[in-house]
Amino acid sequence: MNHDEPTRRAGLDWGRAQAFLTAEREVYRQRNPRSAALAAQANEHLLFGVPLHWMKDWGTPFALHVDHAHAATVQDVDGHSLVDFCLGDTGAMFGHAPAPVAAALQRQATRGYTTMLATEDAAAVGSLLSERFGLPWWQFAMSATDANRYIVRWIRAATGRKKILVFNGCYHGTIEDVFVDLVDGRPVQRESLLGQVHDLLEHTAVVEFNHLPALEAALAGGDVACVLAEPVMTNIGMVLPEPGYWDAAQAIIHRHGTLLVMDETHTISTGPGGYARAHGISPDALVLGKPVGGGVPCAVYGMSDALAARAVKAKQDAPPGHSGIGTTLTGNMLAMAAMRAALSEVMTPAAYEHMLALAGRLADGIRQVISRHQLPWCVTQVGARVEFQFCPNPPRTGSEADRILDGELEHLVHLGLLNRGVMITPFHNMMLICPQTTESDVGLLLGALDEVLAAITP
Ligand SMILES: Cc1ncc(COP(=O)(O)O)c(C=O)c1O
């Protein structure tokens, strides 16, 4: 994919920016001796020196090590208290270790974790999900990745269609099927994918978001089982649907007998029922991972009556044996207890009220800081999720959003913020407000951003 350097670096003094980055790296090294020692130790036996290779994607000279995380704060091993706007990239969207989830885990801690059987929590979680999202039938997974993998499998089985459709620049976890991009308008398998041996183009179509004729053309063959989509793209920077897009897209999808799966893993930031519920979109299936158990590993997927009936029939018609859906620890007692607490006591309308209002103030504050430094950047908000992007107007497609990504500039900004006591997500410029984030936390972020931008502009 091409990157549009003059646009995304417009208004910056790149020489100053590079000097700033060098200085900030030195500050980080001086500030974090205990993290440095632990990183050196971890380098002896952990591949890439971290538990998961992505953890290298933070723009820090070596991995920051955490002592503990509570509410909106992460305490690192060198004793710095960092205000956390990353919140585990949504896993801790409702704050770290929310009290009701912690209490539920403590209650369950001496009562067993996994039996391959239901507890009282199972039925309760089913009705909480059904009430919240308006879909009647639910199943579970250990991650949003797996929830996506399973719903796609159910839908392929239920419809007898093999193909799925995704939007260019999407991310739905590491479900293989979706790693297909448009390059100069042509679909290609994502080159970064490791160990992929099947040709993903055979069963995955990819079109630009917000482009109805492309969607219509891709579904016209009547062979696409489902569209797997985030209602707002969030993983290539945010791309909002244009007014009326989803109404028209749903009509096209249904006209071709295709089903719509909404992955609300990130857009649950919108409100208690996610983006779809708030905007009158009626998906046939919905996926939610990350924060649904307060950060405890688990995920859920829901289905309409009609889809559930077809899924049940597919299972009944299949020969006995492995379905390809599920893992041993799925629906375990600990996860069910965590979800029950999170859904009933943490992800509440009152929590959202605070998050949305403060996110609005954060978005306004960032706009003011950007304007003070005369940068041609924009700010997008989806409920509790706020992002600034290196372009004057919000991108309309994945290709447009991709063109203005700038890893070096992002790292520089993120590191500058981190050294000033503020953490934002290492991927693009995303920030989340949790129920415990305060006005003064937002003030700290805005002040730090102001300092960073002052250091990299003329
Ligand atoms: C929209 C969306 N769906 C699914 C996932 C996968 O989540 P997990 O990595 O927890 O499986 C992600 C991860 O970022 C995501 O952004």
Coordinates of N, CA and C in Angstrom, one line a residue, residues 323-409:
S323 N -16.9 -30.6 15.2 CA -17.6 -29.5 14.4 C -16.6 -28.5 14.0
G324 N -15.4 -28.4 14.6 CA -14.5 -27.3 14.3 C -14.8 -26.1 15.1
I325 N -15.8 -26.2 16.0 CA -16.2 -25.0 16.7 C -16.0 -25.3 18.2
G326 N -15.2 -24.4 18.9 CA -15.1 -24.6 20.4 C -13.7 -25.0 20.8
T327 N -13.4 -24.7 22.1 CA -12.2 -25.2 22.7 C -12.5 -25.7 24.1
T328 N -11.7 -26.4 24.7 CA -12.0 -27.1 26.0 C -12.4 -26.1 27.1
L329 N -11.7 -25.0 27.1 CA -11.9 -24.0 28.2 C -13.0 -23.0 27.9
T330 N -13.6 -23.1 26.7 CA -14.7 -22.2 26.4 C -15.9 -22.3 27.3
G331 N -16.4 -21.1 27.8 CA -17.5 -21.2 28.7 C -17.2 -21.7 30.1
N332 N -15.9 -21.5 30.4 CA -15.5 -22.1 31.7 C -16.1 -21.2 32.8
M333 N -16.0 -21.8 34.0 CA -16.8 -21.2 35.2 C -16.3 -19.8 35.5
L334 N -15.0 -19.6 35.4 CA -14.4 -18.4 35.8 C -14.8 -17.3 34.8
A335 N -14.8 -17.6 33.5 CA -15.2 -16.7 32.5 C -16.7 -16.3 32.6
M336 N -17.5 -17.3 32.9 CA -18.9 -17.0 33.0 C -19.2 -16.1 34.2
A337 N -18.5 -16.4 35.3 CA -18.7 -15.5 36.4 C -18.3 -14.1 36.1
A338 N -17.2 -13.9 35.4 CA -16.6 -12.6 35.0 C -17.6 -11.9 34.1
M339 N -18.2 -12.6 33.1 CA -19.1 -12.0 32.2 C -20.4 -11.6 32.9
R340 N -20.9 -12.4 33.8 CA -22.1 -12.1 34.5 C -21.9 -10.8 35.3
A341 N -20.8 -10.7 36.0 CA -20.5 -9.4 36.7 C -20.3 -8.2 35.8
A342 N -19.6 -8.4 34.7 CA -19.3 -7.3 33.8 C -20.6 -6.8 33.2
L343 N -21.4 -7.7 32.7 CA -22.6 -7.3 32.0 C -23.7 -6.7 32.9
S344 N -23.8 -7.2 34.2 CA -24.8 -6.7 35.0 C -24.4 -5.5 35.9
E345 N -23.1 -5.4 36.2 CA -22.7 -4.4 37.2 C -21.6 -3.4 36.7
V346 N -21.0 -3.7 35.5 CA -19.9 -2.9 35.1 C -20.2 -2.1 33.8
M347 N -20.8 -2.8 32.8 CA -21.1 -2.1 31.5 C -22.4 -1.5 31.6
T348 N -22.6 -0.6 32.5 CA -24.0 -0.1 32.8 C -24.2 1.2 32.1
P349 N -25.5 1.6 32.0 CA -25.8 2.9 31.4 C -25.1 4.1 32.1
A350 N -25.0 4.0 33.4 CA -24.4 5.0 34.2 C -22.9 5.1 33.9
A351 N -22.2 4.0 33.7 CA -20.8 4.0 33.3 C -20.6 4.7 31.9
Y352 N -21.5 4.3 31.0 CA -21.4 4.9 29.7 C -21.7 6.4 29.7
E353 N -22.6 6.8 30.5 CA -22.9 8.2 30.6 C -21.6 9.0 30.9
H354 N -20.9 8.6 31.9 CA -19.6 9.3 32.2 C -18.6 9.2 31.1
M355 N -18.5 8.0 30.5 CA -17.4 7.7 29.5 C -17.7 8.6 28.3
L356 N -18.9 8.6 27.8 CA -19.3 9.4 26.6 C -19.1 10.9 26.8
A357 N -19.5 11.4 27.9 CA -19.4 12.8 28.2 C -17.9 13.2 28.2
L358 N -17.1 12.4 28.9 CA -15.7 12.8 29.1 C -15.0 12.6 27.8
A359 N -15.4 11.6 27.0 CA -14.7 11.4 25.7 C -15.0 12.6 24.8
G360 N -16.2 13.1 24.9 CA -16.5 14.3 24.1 C -15.6 15.5 24.5
R361 N -15.4 15.6 25.8 CA -14.5 16.7 26.2 C -13.0 16.4 25.7
L362 N -12.6 15.2 25.8 CA -11.3 14.8 25.3 C -11.2 15.1 23.8
A363 N -12.2 14.8 23.0 CA -12.1 15.0 21.6 C -12.0 16.5 21.3
D364 N -12.9 17.3 22.0 CA -12.8 18.8 21.8 C -11.4 19.3 22.2
G365 N -10.9 18.8 23.3 CA -9.6 19.3 23.8 C -8.5 19.0 22.8
I366 N -8.6 17.8 22.2 CA -7.5 17.5 21.2 C -7.6 18.4 20.0
R367 N -8.9 18.6 19.6 CA -9.1 19.5 18.4 C -8.4 20.9 18.7
Q368 N -8.6 21.4 20.0 CA -8.0 22.7 20.3 C -6.5 22.6 20.3
V369 N -5.9 21.5 20.8 CA -4.4 21.4 20.8 C -3.9 21.4 19.4
I370 N -4.6 20.6 18.6 CA -4.1 20.4 17.2 C -4.2 21.8 16.5
S371 N -5.3 22.5 16.7 CA -5.5 23.8 16.1 C -4.4 24.8 16.6
R372 N -4.1 24.7 17.9 CA -3.1 25.7 18.4 C -1.8 25.5 17.7
H373 N -1.5 24.2 17.3 CA -0.2 24.0 16.6 C -0.4 24.0 15.1
Q374 N -1.6 24.4 14.6 CA -1.8 24.5 13.2 C -1.5 23.3 12.4
L375 N -1.9 22.1 13.0 CA -1.7 20.9 12.2 C -2.9 20.5 11.5
P376 N -2.8 20.0 10.3 CA -3.9 19.6 9.5 C -4.4 18.2 9.9
W377 N -4.7 18.0 11.1 CA -5.2 16.7 11.6 C -6.6 16.7 12.0
C378 N -7.3 15.6 12.1 CA -8.7 15.5 12.5 C -8.9 14.6 13.7
V379 N -10.0 14.7 14.3 CA -10.4 13.9 15.5 C -11.7 13.2 15.2
T380 N -11.8 11.9 15.5 CA -13.0 11.2 15.3 C -13.4 10.5 16.7
Q381 N -14.7 10.5 17.0 CA -15.1 9.9 18.2 C -16.2 8.9 18.0
V382 N -16.1 7.7 18.6 CA -17.2 6.7 18.6 C -17.5 6.4 20.0
G383 N -18.4 7.1 20.6 CA -18.7 6.9 22.1 C -17.4 7.2 22.9
A384 N -17.0 6.2 23.6 CA -15.8 6.3 24.5 C -14.5 6.3 23.8
R385 N -14.5 6.1 22.5 CA -13.3 5.9 21.7 C -13.0 7.2 20.9
V386 N -11.8 7.7 21.1 CA -11.4 9.0 20.4 C -10.1 8.7 19.7
E387 N -10.0 9.3 18.5 CA -8.7 9.1 17.8 C -8.4 10.4 17.0
F388 N -7.1 10.7 16.9 CA -6.7 11.8 16.0 C -5.9 11.1 14.9
Q389 N -6.1 11.7 13.7 CA -5.6 11.1 12.5 C -4.8 12.2 11.7
F390 N -3.8 11.8 11.0 CA -2.9 12.7 10.3 C -3.4 13.2 9.0
C391 N -4.6 13.7 9.0 CA -5.2 14.2 7.7 C -6.3 15.2 8.1
P392 N -6.6 16.2 7.3 CA -7.6 17.2 7.7 C -9.0 16.7 7.8
N393 N -9.4 15.8 6.9 CA -10.8 15.3 7.0 C -10.7 13.8 7.2
P394 N -11.7 13.3 8.0 CA -11.7 11.8 8.3 C -11.7 11.0 7.0
P395 N -10.9 9.9 7.0 CA -10.9 9.0 5.8 C -12.3 8.4 5.6
R396 N -12.6 8.1 4.3 CA -13.9 7.4 4.0 C -13.7 5.9 3.7
T397 N -12.5 5.5 3.4 CA -12.3 4.1 3.1 C -11.0 3.6 3.8
G398 N -10.8 2.3 3.8 CA -9.6 1.7 4.4 C -8.4 2.2 3.6
S399 N -8.5 2.3 2.3 CA -7.3 2.8 1.5 C -6.9 4.2 1.9
E400 N -7.9 5.0 2.1 CA -7.6 6.4 2.5 C -7.0 6.4 3.9
A401 N -7.5 5.6 4.8 CA -7.0 5.6 6.2 C -5.6 5.0 6.2
D402 N -5.4 4.0 5.4 CA -4.0 3.4 5.3 C -3.0 4.4 4.9
R403 N -3.4 5.2 3.9 CA -2.4 6.2 3.3 C -1.9 7.2 4.3
I404 N -2.6 7.5 5.3 CA -2.1 8.5 6.3 C -1.6 7.9 7.6
L405 N -1.5 6.5 7.6 CA -0.8 5.9 8.8 C 0.7 6.3 8.7
D406 N 1.3 6.5 9.9 CA 2.7 6.8 9.9 C 3.3 6.3 11.2
G407 N 3.8 5.1 11.1 CA 4.3 4.4 12.3 C 5.4 5.2 13.1
E408 N 6.3 5.9 12.4 CA 7.4 6.6 13.0 C 6.8 7.8 13.8
L409 N 5.9 8.5 13.2 CA 5.3 9.7 13.8 C 4.4 9.2 15.0

